[in-house]
mmCIF file of N, CA and C in Angstrom:
data_model
loop_
_atom_site.group_PDB
_atom_site.id
_atom_site.type_symbol
_atom_site.label_atom_id
_atom_site.label_comp_id
_atom_site.label_asym_id
_atom_site.label_seq_id
_atom_site.Cartn_x
_atom_site.Cartn_y
_atom_site.Cartn_z
ATOM 1 N N MET A 128 -49.176 -26.034 37.615
ATOM 2 C CA MET A 128 -48.879 -25.963 39.031
ATOM 3 C C MET A 128 -47.733 -26.863 39.377
ATOM 4 N N ALA A 129 -47.616 -27.977 38.698
ATOM 5 C CA ALA A 129 -46.494 -28.968 38.991
ATOM 6 C C ALA A 129 -45.159 -28.280 38.794
ATOM 7 N N ALA A 130 -44.975 -27.705 37.659
ATOM 8 C CA ALA A 130 -43.633 -26.946 37.412
ATOM 9 C C ALA A 130 -43.411 -25.857 38.361
ATOM 10 N N ALA A 131 -44.423 -25.142 38.728
ATOM 11 C CA ALA A 131 -44.227 -24.054 39.741
ATOM 12 C C ALA A 131 -43.771 -24.592 41.073
ATOM 13 N N LYS A 132 -44.300 -25.766 41.457
ATOM 14 C CA LYS A 132 -43.899 -26.296 42.750
ATOM 15 C C LYS A 132 -42.415 -26.738 42.675
ATOM 16 N N VAL A 133 -41.960 -27.276 41.528
ATOM 17 C CA VAL A 133 -40.577 -27.653 41.415
ATOM 18 C C VAL A 133 -39.667 -26.373 41.479
ATOM 19 N N PHE A 134 -40.024 -25.340 40.680
ATOM 20 C CA PHE A 134 -39.240 -24.114 40.700
ATOM 21 C C PHE A 134 -39.197 -23.478 42.095
ATOM 22 N N LEU A 135 -40.266 -23.503 42.780
ATOM 23 C CA LEU A 135 -40.382 -22.931 44.122
ATOM 24 C C LEU A 135 -39.455 -23.724 45.085
ATOM 25 N N ALA A 136 -39.527 -25.058 45.001
ATOM 26 C CA ALA A 136 -38.626 -25.879 45.848
ATOM 27 C C ALA A 136 -37.185 -25.791 45.493
ATOM 28 N N GLY A 137 -36.919 -25.580 44.199
ATOM 29 C CA GLY A 137 -35.522 -25.443 43.698
ATOM 30 C C GLY A 137 -34.815 -24.252 44.202
ATOM 31 N N GLY A 138 -35.499 -23.162 44.292
ATOM 32 C CA GLY A 138 -34.960 -21.979 44.831
ATOM 33 C C GLY A 138 -33.928 -21.231 44.042
ATOM 34 N N ASN A 139 -33.661 -21.699 42.801
ATOM 35 C CA ASN A 139 -32.677 -21.044 41.950
ATOM 36 C C ASN A 139 -33.256 -20.787 40.607
ATOM 37 N N THR A 140 -32.532 -20.212 39.662
ATOM 38 C CA THR A 140 -33.006 -19.852 38.367
ATOM 39 C C THR A 140 -32.666 -20.946 37.348
ATOM 40 N N VAL A 141 -33.369 -20.934 36.303
ATOM 41 C CA VAL A 141 -33.166 -21.973 35.230
ATOM 42 C C VAL A 141 -31.877 -21.750 34.575
ATOM 43 N N LYS A 142 -31.303 -22.907 34.112
ATOM 44 C CA LYS A 142 -29.980 -22.870 33.477
ATOM 45 C C LYS A 142 -30.027 -22.858 31.972
ATOM 46 N N VAL A 143 -31.237 -23.045 31.433
ATOM 47 C CA VAL A 143 -31.499 -23.097 30.009
ATOM 48 C C VAL A 143 -32.699 -22.340 29.655
ATOM 49 N N PRO A 144 -32.831 -21.814 28.379
ATOM 50 C CA PRO A 144 -34.066 -21.118 28.005
ATOM 51 C C PRO A 144 -35.283 -22.033 28.348
ATOM 52 N N THR A 145 -36.229 -21.408 28.972
ATOM 53 C CA THR A 145 -37.397 -22.194 29.401
ATOM 54 C C THR A 145 -38.694 -21.540 28.973
ATOM 55 N N PHE A 146 -39.424 -22.197 28.071
ATOM 56 C CA PHE A 146 -40.605 -21.619 27.450
ATOM 57 C C PHE A 146 -41.785 -22.272 28.047
ATOM 58 N N LEU A 147 -42.877 -21.563 28.205
ATOM 59 C CA LEU A 147 -44.115 -22.095 28.882
ATOM 60 C C LEU A 147 -45.268 -21.772 27.929
ATOM 61 N N VAL A 148 -45.964 -22.900 27.556
ATOM 62 C CA VAL A 148 -47.165 -22.765 26.736
ATOM 63 C C VAL A 148 -48.288 -23.609 27.306
ATOM 64 N N PRO A 149 -49.254 -22.936 28.075
ATOM 65 C CA PRO A 149 -50.361 -23.676 28.629
ATOM 66 C C PRO A 149 -51.204 -24.444 27.596
ATOM 67 N N ALA A 150 -51.852 -25.415 28.040
ATOM 68 C CA ALA A 150 -52.654 -26.266 27.103
ATOM 69 C C ALA A 150 -53.976 -25.572 26.736
ATOM 70 N N THR A 151 -54.617 -24.783 27.707
ATOM 71 C CA THR A 151 -55.855 -24.240 27.481
ATOM 72 C C THR A 151 -55.901 -22.818 27.925
ATOM 73 N N GLN A 152 -56.987 -22.108 27.494
ATOM 74 C CA GLN A 152 -57.170 -20.715 27.968
ATOM 75 C C GLN A 152 -57.337 -20.680 29.431
ATOM 76 N N LYS A 153 -58.127 -21.678 30.056
ATOM 77 C CA LYS A 153 -58.360 -21.692 31.494
ATOM 78 C C LYS A 153 -57.008 -21.852 32.234
ATOM 79 N N VAL A 154 -56.244 -22.737 31.820
ATOM 80 C CA VAL A 154 -54.907 -22.954 32.433
ATOM 81 C C VAL A 154 -54.101 -21.700 32.386
ATOM 82 N N TRP A 155 -54.122 -21.050 31.232
ATOM 83 C CA TRP A 155 -53.291 -19.790 31.052
ATOM 84 C C TRP A 155 -53.767 -18.694 32.072
ATOM 85 N N MET A 156 -55.142 -18.643 32.252
ATOM 86 C CA MET A 156 -55.627 -17.662 33.239
ATOM 87 C C MET A 156 -55.250 -18.024 34.610
ATOM 88 N N ASP A 157 -55.378 -19.337 34.967
ATOM 89 C CA ASP A 157 -55.025 -19.874 36.259
ATOM 90 C C ASP A 157 -53.555 -19.511 36.641
ATOM 91 N N ILE A 158 -52.690 -19.546 35.714
ATOM 92 C CA ILE A 158 -51.237 -19.234 35.907
ATOM 93 C C ILE A 158 -51.136 -17.864 36.608
ATOM 94 N N TYR A 159 -51.950 -16.944 36.176
ATOM 95 C CA TYR A 159 -51.872 -15.548 36.730
ATOM 96 C C TYR A 159 -52.763 -15.301 37.936
ATOM 97 N N THR A 160 -53.585 -16.250 38.307
ATOM 98 C CA THR A 160 -54.539 -15.949 39.379
ATOM 99 C C THR A 160 -54.463 -16.937 40.559
ATOM 100 N N LEU A 161 -54.217 -18.150 40.328
ATOM 101 C CA LEU A 161 -54.231 -19.169 41.434
ATOM 102 C C LEU A 161 -52.916 -19.139 42.229
ATOM 103 N N GLU A 162 -53.028 -19.156 43.533
ATOM 104 C CA GLU A 162 -51.858 -19.162 44.373
ATOM 105 C C GLU A 162 -51.382 -20.587 44.496
ATOM 106 N N VAL A 163 -50.076 -20.719 44.489
ATOM 107 C CA VAL A 163 -49.439 -22.020 44.639
ATOM 108 C C VAL A 163 -49.347 -22.373 46.144
ATOM 109 N N PRO A 164 -49.856 -23.515 46.586
ATOM 110 C CA PRO A 164 -49.746 -23.865 47.971
ATOM 111 C C PRO A 164 -48.404 -23.861 48.543
ATOM 112 N N GLY A 165 -48.201 -23.233 49.714
ATOM 113 C CA GLY A 165 -46.866 -23.217 50.283
ATOM 114 C C GLY A 165 -45.950 -22.118 49.727
ATOM 115 N N SER A 166 -46.460 -21.207 48.881
ATOM 116 C CA SER A 166 -45.620 -20.194 48.262
ATOM 117 C C SER A 166 -45.729 -18.808 48.916
ATOM 118 N N GLY A 167 -46.561 -18.731 49.910
ATOM 119 C CA GLY A 167 -46.718 -17.427 50.570
ATOM 120 C C GLY A 167 -47.561 -16.500 49.683
ATOM 121 N N GLY A 168 -48.464 -16.995 48.925
ATOM 122 C CA GLY A 168 -49.398 -16.262 48.143
ATOM 123 C C GLY A 168 -48.944 -15.989 46.646
ATOM 124 N N LYS A 169 -47.832 -16.588 46.235
ATOM 125 C CA LYS A 169 -47.377 -16.330 44.900
ATOM 126 C C LYS A 169 -48.159 -17.129 43.930
ATOM 127 N N THR A 170 -48.340 -16.572 42.726
ATOM 128 C CA THR A 170 -48.959 -17.275 41.605
ATOM 129 C C THR A 170 -47.929 -17.966 40.805
ATOM 130 N N CYS A 171 -48.362 -18.874 39.942
ATOM 131 C CA CYS A 171 -47.399 -19.648 39.067
ATOM 132 C C CYS A 171 -46.586 -18.651 38.286
ATOM 133 N N SER A 172 -47.235 -17.541 37.760
ATOM 134 C CA SER A 172 -46.512 -16.655 36.902
ATOM 135 C C SER A 172 -45.405 -15.948 37.644
ATOM 136 N N LYS A 173 -45.654 -15.569 38.902
ATOM 137 C CA LYS A 173 -44.602 -14.954 39.717
ATOM 138 C C LYS A 173 -43.411 -15.930 39.995
ATOM 139 N N ILE A 174 -43.737 -17.160 40.279
ATOM 140 C CA ILE A 174 -42.690 -18.178 40.429
ATOM 141 C C ILE A 174 -41.956 -18.413 39.183
ATOM 142 N N PHE A 175 -42.583 -18.486 38.050
ATOM 143 C CA PHE A 175 -41.907 -18.674 36.749
ATOM 144 C C PHE A 175 -41.020 -17.464 36.548
ATOM 145 N N GLU A 176 -41.457 -16.316 36.801
ATOM 146 C CA GLU A 176 -40.640 -15.140 36.516
ATOM 147 C C GLU A 176 -39.394 -15.125 37.434
ATOM 148 N N GLU A 177 -39.573 -15.471 38.700
ATOM 149 C CA GLU A 177 -38.434 -15.456 39.639
ATOM 150 C C GLU A 177 -37.458 -16.637 39.289
ATOM 151 N N ALA A 178 -37.934 -17.648 38.553
ATOM 152 C CA ALA A 178 -37.028 -18.724 38.207
ATOM 153 C C ALA A 178 -36.273 -18.387 36.866
ATOM 154 N N GLY A 179 -36.668 -17.274 36.222
ATOM 155 C CA GLY A 179 -36.010 -16.909 34.975
ATOM 156 C C GLY A 179 -36.658 -17.479 33.755
ATOM 157 N N CYS A 180 -37.799 -18.028 33.834
ATOM 158 C CA CYS A 180 -38.513 -18.535 32.649
ATOM 159 C C CYS A 180 -39.013 -17.352 31.701
ATOM 160 N N ASP A 181 -39.210 -17.667 30.472
ATOM 161 C CA ASP A 181 -39.890 -16.701 29.544
ATOM 162 C C ASP A 181 -41.354 -16.541 30.066
ATOM 163 N N PRO A 182 -41.998 -15.421 29.942
ATOM 164 C CA PRO A 182 -43.343 -15.239 30.335
ATOM 165 C C PRO A 182 -44.244 -16.298 29.530
ATOM 166 N N PRO A 183 -45.198 -16.894 30.304
ATOM 167 C CA PRO A 183 -46.084 -17.853 29.596
ATOM 168 C C PRO A 183 -46.744 -17.264 28.332
ATOM 169 N N ALA A 184 -46.631 -18.045 27.276
ATOM 170 C CA ALA A 184 -47.339 -17.664 26.000
ATOM 171 C C ALA A 184 -48.786 -18.044 26.071
ATOM 172 N N SER A 185 -49.578 -17.499 25.264
ATOM 173 C CA SER A 185 -50.941 -17.900 25.139
ATOM 174 C C SER A 185 -51.082 -19.323 24.602
ATOM 175 N N PRO A 186 -52.116 -20.034 24.927
ATOM 176 C CA PRO A 186 -52.256 -21.381 24.446
ATOM 177 C C PRO A 186 -52.181 -21.482 22.917
ATOM 178 N N SER A 187 -51.389 -22.454 22.412
ATOM 179 C CA SER A 187 -51.253 -22.588 21.013
ATOM 180 C C SER A 187 -50.460 -23.945 20.759
ATOM 181 N N CYS A 188 -50.341 -24.185 19.505
ATOM 182 C CA CYS A 188 -49.481 -25.383 19.162
ATOM 183 C C CYS A 188 -48.033 -25.080 19.359
ATOM 184 N N ALA A 189 -47.655 -23.881 19.179
ATOM 185 C CA ALA A 189 -46.308 -23.362 19.459
ATOM 186 C C ALA A 189 -45.245 -24.328 18.899
ATOM 187 N N ALA A 190 -44.202 -24.596 19.746
ATOM 188 C CA ALA A 190 -43.026 -25.306 19.272
ATOM 189 C C ALA A 190 -43.424 -26.775 18.910
ATOM 190 N N CYS A 191 -44.396 -27.427 19.525
ATOM 191 C CA CYS A 191 -44.699 -28.744 19.320
ATOM 192 C C CYS A 191 -45.223 -29.020 17.892
ATOM 193 N N MET A 192 -45.499 -27.914 17.172
ATOM 194 C CA MET A 192 -45.948 -28.018 15.771
ATOM 195 C C MET A 192 -44.719 -27.858 14.829
ATOM 196 N N GLY A 193 -43.621 -27.416 15.312
ATOM 197 C CA GLY A 193 -42.453 -27.128 14.395
ATOM 198 C C GLY A 193 -42.585 -25.717 13.779
ATOM 199 N N GLY A 194 -43.525 -25.524 12.969
ATOM 200 C CA GLY A 194 -43.852 -24.193 12.429
ATOM 201 C C GLY A 194 -42.707 -23.481 11.812
ATOM 202 N N PRO A 195 -43.007 -22.213 11.392
ATOM 203 C CA PRO A 195 -41.943 -21.329 10.780
ATOM 204 C C PRO A 195 -40.778 -21.063 11.775
ATOM 205 N N ARG A 196 -39.653 -20.563 11.284
ATOM 206 C CA ARG A 196 -38.530 -20.318 12.098
ATOM 207 C C ARG A 196 -38.797 -19.466 13.357
ATOM 208 N N ASP A 197 -39.767 -18.583 13.257
ATOM 209 C CA ASP A 197 -40.022 -17.659 14.317
ATOM 210 C C ASP A 197 -41.020 -18.166 15.371
ATOM 211 N N THR A 198 -41.442 -19.473 15.205
ATOM 212 C CA THR A 198 -42.376 -20.070 16.175
ATOM 213 C C THR A 198 -41.851 -20.130 17.550
ATOM 214 N N TYR A 199 -42.595 -19.711 18.482
ATOM 215 C CA TYR A 199 -42.163 -19.652 19.914
ATOM 216 C C TYR A 199 -41.654 -20.992 20.390
ATOM 217 N N GLY A 200 -40.376 -21.062 20.870
ATOM 218 C CA GLY A 200 -39.872 -22.276 21.396
ATOM 219 C C GLY A 200 -39.306 -23.254 20.407
ATOM 220 N N ARG A 201 -39.302 -22.953 19.100
ATOM 221 C CA ARG A 201 -38.991 -23.911 18.036
ATOM 222 C C ARG A 201 -37.449 -24.150 18.119
ATOM 223 N N LEU A 202 -37.092 -25.393 17.791
ATOM 224 C CA LEU A 202 -35.634 -25.754 17.627
ATOM 225 C C LEU A 202 -35.230 -25.425 16.273
ATOM 226 N N ASN A 203 -34.385 -24.334 16.143
ATOM 227 C CA ASN A 203 -33.839 -23.996 14.786
ATOM 228 C C ASN A 203 -32.475 -24.507 14.517
ATOM 229 N N GLU A 204 -31.945 -25.142 15.545
ATOM 230 C CA GLU A 204 -30.576 -25.757 15.409
ATOM 231 C C GLU A 204 -30.657 -27.118 16.015
ATOM 232 N N PRO A 205 -29.616 -27.955 15.791
ATOM 233 C CA PRO A 205 -29.690 -29.358 16.368
ATOM 234 C C PRO A 205 -29.388 -29.306 17.847
ATOM 235 N N LYS A 206 -30.339 -28.892 18.610
ATOM 236 C CA LYS A 206 -30.170 -28.747 20.084
ATOM 237 C C LYS A 206 -30.966 -29.871 20.772
ATOM 238 N N VAL A 207 -30.889 -29.940 22.116
ATOM 239 C CA VAL A 207 -31.501 -30.927 22.957
ATOM 240 C C VAL A 207 -32.631 -30.162 23.651
ATOM 241 N N CYS A 208 -33.807 -30.780 23.732
ATOM 242 C CA CYS A 208 -34.985 -30.197 24.324
ATOM 243 C C CYS A 208 -35.675 -31.192 25.225
ATOM 244 N N VAL A 209 -36.112 -30.740 26.462
ATOM 245 C CA VAL A 209 -37.010 -31.533 27.248
ATOM 246 C C VAL A 209 -38.364 -30.905 27.106
ATOM 247 N N SER A 210 -39.376 -31.608 26.680
ATOM 248 C CA SER A 210 -40.690 -31.039 26.405
ATOM 249 C C SER A 210 -41.824 -31.824 27.044
ATOM 250 N N THR A 211 -42.926 -31.073 27.343
ATOM 251 C CA THR A 211 -44.045 -31.763 27.882
ATOM 252 C C THR A 211 -45.151 -31.940 26.824
ATOM 253 N N THR A 212 -44.770 -31.805 25.542
ATOM 254 C CA THR A 212 -45.732 -32.055 24.438
ATOM 255 C C THR A 212 -46.049 -33.518 24.366
ATOM 256 N N ASN A 213 -46.900 -33.837 23.472
ATOM 257 C CA ASN A 213 -47.379 -35.239 23.444
ATOM 258 C C ASN A 213 -46.971 -36.060 22.189
ATOM 259 N N ARG A 214 -46.083 -35.451 21.394
ATOM 260 C CA ARG A 214 -45.590 -36.138 20.179
ATOM 261 C C ARG A 214 -44.053 -36.014 20.022
ATOM 262 N N ASN A 215 -43.458 -36.975 19.468
ATOM 263 C CA ASN A 215 -41.977 -36.882 19.296
ATOM 264 C C ASN A 215 -41.580 -37.741 18.082
ATOM 265 N N PHE A 216 -41.155 -37.069 17.005
ATOM 266 C CA PHE A 216 -40.559 -37.691 15.915
ATOM 267 C C PHE A 216 -39.624 -36.696 15.206
ATOM 268 N N PRO A 217 -38.643 -37.125 14.418
ATOM 269 C CA PRO A 217 -37.652 -36.240 13.858
ATOM 270 C C PRO A 217 -38.264 -35.008 13.216
ATOM 271 N N GLY A 218 -37.848 -33.853 13.553
ATOM 272 C CA GLY A 218 -38.245 -32.633 13.025
ATOM 273 C C GLY A 218 -39.631 -32.065 13.556
ATOM 274 N N ARG A 219 -40.219 -32.823 14.443
ATOM 275 C CA ARG A 219 -41.570 -32.304 15.077
ATOM 276 C C ARG A 219 -41.437 -30.975 15.631
ATOM 277 N N MET A 220 -40.312 -30.693 16.378
ATOM 278 C CA MET A 220 -40.195 -29.341 16.982
ATOM 279 C C MET A 220 -39.328 -28.432 16.227
ATOM 280 N N GLY A 221 -39.084 -28.726 14.978
ATOM 281 C CA GLY A 221 -38.237 -27.829 14.203
ATOM 282 C C GLY A 221 -37.105 -28.581 13.437
ATOM 283 N N HIS A 222 -35.870 -28.423 13.951
ATOM 284 C CA HIS A 222 -34.738 -28.923 13.263
ATOM 285 C C HIS A 222 -34.794 -30.500 13.327
ATOM 286 N N ILE A 223 -34.533 -31.014 12.136
ATOM 287 C CA ILE A 223 -34.553 -32.516 11.951
ATOM 288 C C ILE A 223 -33.578 -33.261 12.832
ATOM 289 N N GLU A 224 -32.443 -32.555 13.230
ATOM 290 C CA GLU A 224 -31.452 -33.257 14.064
ATOM 291 C C GLU A 224 -31.646 -32.860 15.584
ATOM 292 N N GLY A 225 -32.685 -32.137 15.867
ATOM 293 C CA GLY A 225 -32.917 -31.806 17.308
ATOM 294 C C GLY A 225 -33.302 -33.031 18.094
ATOM 295 N N GLN A 226 -32.879 -33.084 19.279
ATOM 296 C CA GLN A 226 -33.176 -34.165 20.183
ATOM 297 C C GLN A 226 -34.240 -33.816 21.159
ATOM 298 N N VAL A 227 -35.407 -34.394 21.131
ATOM 299 C CA VAL A 227 -36.511 -33.976 21.931
ATOM 300 C C VAL A 227 -36.835 -35.148 22.902
ATOM 301 N N TYR A 228 -36.872 -34.872 24.207
ATOM 302 C CA TYR A 228 -37.182 -35.856 25.204
ATOM 303 C C TYR A 228 -38.475 -35.454 25.796
ATOM 304 N N LEU A 229 -39.499 -36.309 25.729
ATOM 305 C CA LEU A 229 -40.788 -36.005 26.353
ATOM 306 C C LEU A 229 -40.773 -36.347 27.784
ATOM 307 N N ALA A 230 -41.366 -35.466 28.633
ATOM 308 C CA ALA A 230 -41.223 -35.614 30.094
ATOM 309 C C ALA A 230 -42.494 -35.045 30.758
ATOM 310 N N SER A 231 -42.662 -35.336 31.997
ATOM 311 C CA SER A 231 -43.703 -34.770 32.824
ATOM 312 C C SER A 231 -43.329 -33.283 33.073
ATOM 313 N N PRO A 232 -44.296 -32.456 33.559
ATOM 314 C CA PRO A 232 -43.978 -31.060 33.983
ATOM 315 C C PRO A 232 -42.985 -31.068 35.049
ATOM 316 N N TYR A 233 -43.057 -32.064 35.997
ATOM 317 C CA TYR A 233 -42.054 -32.070 37.127
ATOM 318 C C TYR A 233 -40.673 -32.266 36.609
ATOM 319 N N THR A 234 -40.466 -33.268 35.667
ATOM 320 C CA THR A 234 -39.142 -33.556 35.134
ATOM 321 C C THR A 234 -38.674 -32.361 34.243
ATOM 322 N N ALA A 235 -39.568 -31.853 33.465
ATOM 323 C CA ALA A 235 -39.128 -30.684 32.633
ATOM 324 C C ALA A 235 -38.637 -29.536 33.492
ATOM 325 N N ALA A 236 -39.353 -29.177 34.573
ATOM 326 C CA ALA A 236 -38.954 -28.061 35.461
ATOM 327 C C ALA A 236 -37.620 -28.383 36.138
ATOM 328 N N ALA A 237 -37.461 -29.594 36.679
ATOM 329 C CA ALA A 237 -36.274 -29.973 37.319
ATOM 330 C C ALA A 237 -35.068 -29.946 36.371
ATOM 331 N N SER A 238 -35.272 -30.337 35.154
ATOM 332 C CA SER A 238 -34.248 -30.356 34.118
ATOM 333 C C SER A 238 -33.898 -28.887 33.747
ATOM 334 N N ALA A 239 -34.854 -28.006 33.734
ATOM 335 C CA ALA A 239 -34.571 -26.556 33.430
ATOM 336 C C ALA A 239 -33.703 -25.971 34.523
ATOM 337 N N LEU A 240 -33.872 -26.470 35.810
ATOM 338 C CA LEU A 240 -33.072 -25.937 36.883
ATOM 339 C C LEU A 240 -31.645 -26.362 36.875
ATOM 340 N N THR A 241 -31.488 -27.594 36.343
ATOM 341 C CA THR A 241 -30.095 -28.211 36.393
ATOM 342 C C THR A 241 -29.388 -28.108 35.050
ATOM 343 N N GLY A 242 -30.120 -28.000 33.918
ATOM 344 C CA GLY A 242 -29.457 -27.946 32.590
ATOM 345 C C GLY A 242 -29.293 -29.334 31.945
ATOM 346 N N PHE A 243 -29.806 -30.387 32.645
ATOM 347 C CA PHE A 243 -29.786 -31.750 32.098
ATOM 348 C C PHE A 243 -30.969 -32.513 32.542
ATOM 349 N N VAL A 244 -31.259 -33.598 31.945
ATOM 350 C CA VAL A 244 -32.464 -34.362 32.376
ATOM 351 C C VAL A 244 -32.243 -34.818 33.789
ATOM 352 N N THR A 245 -33.245 -34.421 34.651
ATOM 353 C CA THR A 245 -33.098 -34.587 36.070
ATOM 354 C C THR A 245 -34.410 -35.225 36.689
ATOM 355 N N ASP A 246 -34.142 -36.124 37.601
ATOM 356 C CA ASP A 246 -35.229 -36.734 38.384
ATOM 357 C C ASP A 246 -35.796 -35.653 39.272
ATOM 358 N N PRO A 247 -37.080 -35.317 39.215
ATOM 359 C CA PRO A 247 -37.637 -34.169 40.004
ATOM 360 C C PRO A 247 -37.742 -34.485 41.499
ATOM 361 N N ARG A 248 -37.650 -35.719 41.949
ATOM 362 C CA ARG A 248 -37.914 -36.064 43.298
ATOM 363 C C ARG A 248 -37.006 -35.347 44.266
ATOM 364 N N LYS A 249 -35.814 -34.966 43.840
ATOM 365 C CA LYS A 249 -34.925 -34.245 44.768
ATOM 366 C C LYS A 249 -35.506 -32.814 45.084
ATOM 367 N N PHE A 250 -36.416 -32.330 44.239
ATOM 368 C CA PHE A 250 -36.993 -31.035 44.427
ATOM 369 C C PHE A 250 -38.340 -31.021 45.125
ATOM 370 N N LEU A 251 -38.890 -32.242 45.400
ATOM 371 C CA LEU A 251 -40.285 -32.352 45.953
ATOM 372 C C LEU A 251 -40.242 -32.843 47.388
#
């Protein structure tokens, strides 16, 4: 819900590829059913779609595990990533030279809208 609120307030589309992997099955279902306050009845999934995010994946370890090259959201090149995962060490999300910055959902969403690490308060 935090990221949806930032995307809603931002009013534009993301500037970088934005992957969404909910933590639990319940959160995944809530993304498609709960209305975001102040959105005029929109669900998180609708707001994410309008912002240009990839559709939310089912709950899994996904990119935070590194996994094979085809793992959803994995860094296969030395890129920069803002992530809401809970671990950060070289190679954790894929490429050993990838730069991973851990952030809150608010900061991750604001950063997706601007294309660089961004203080979310300007969107709240």
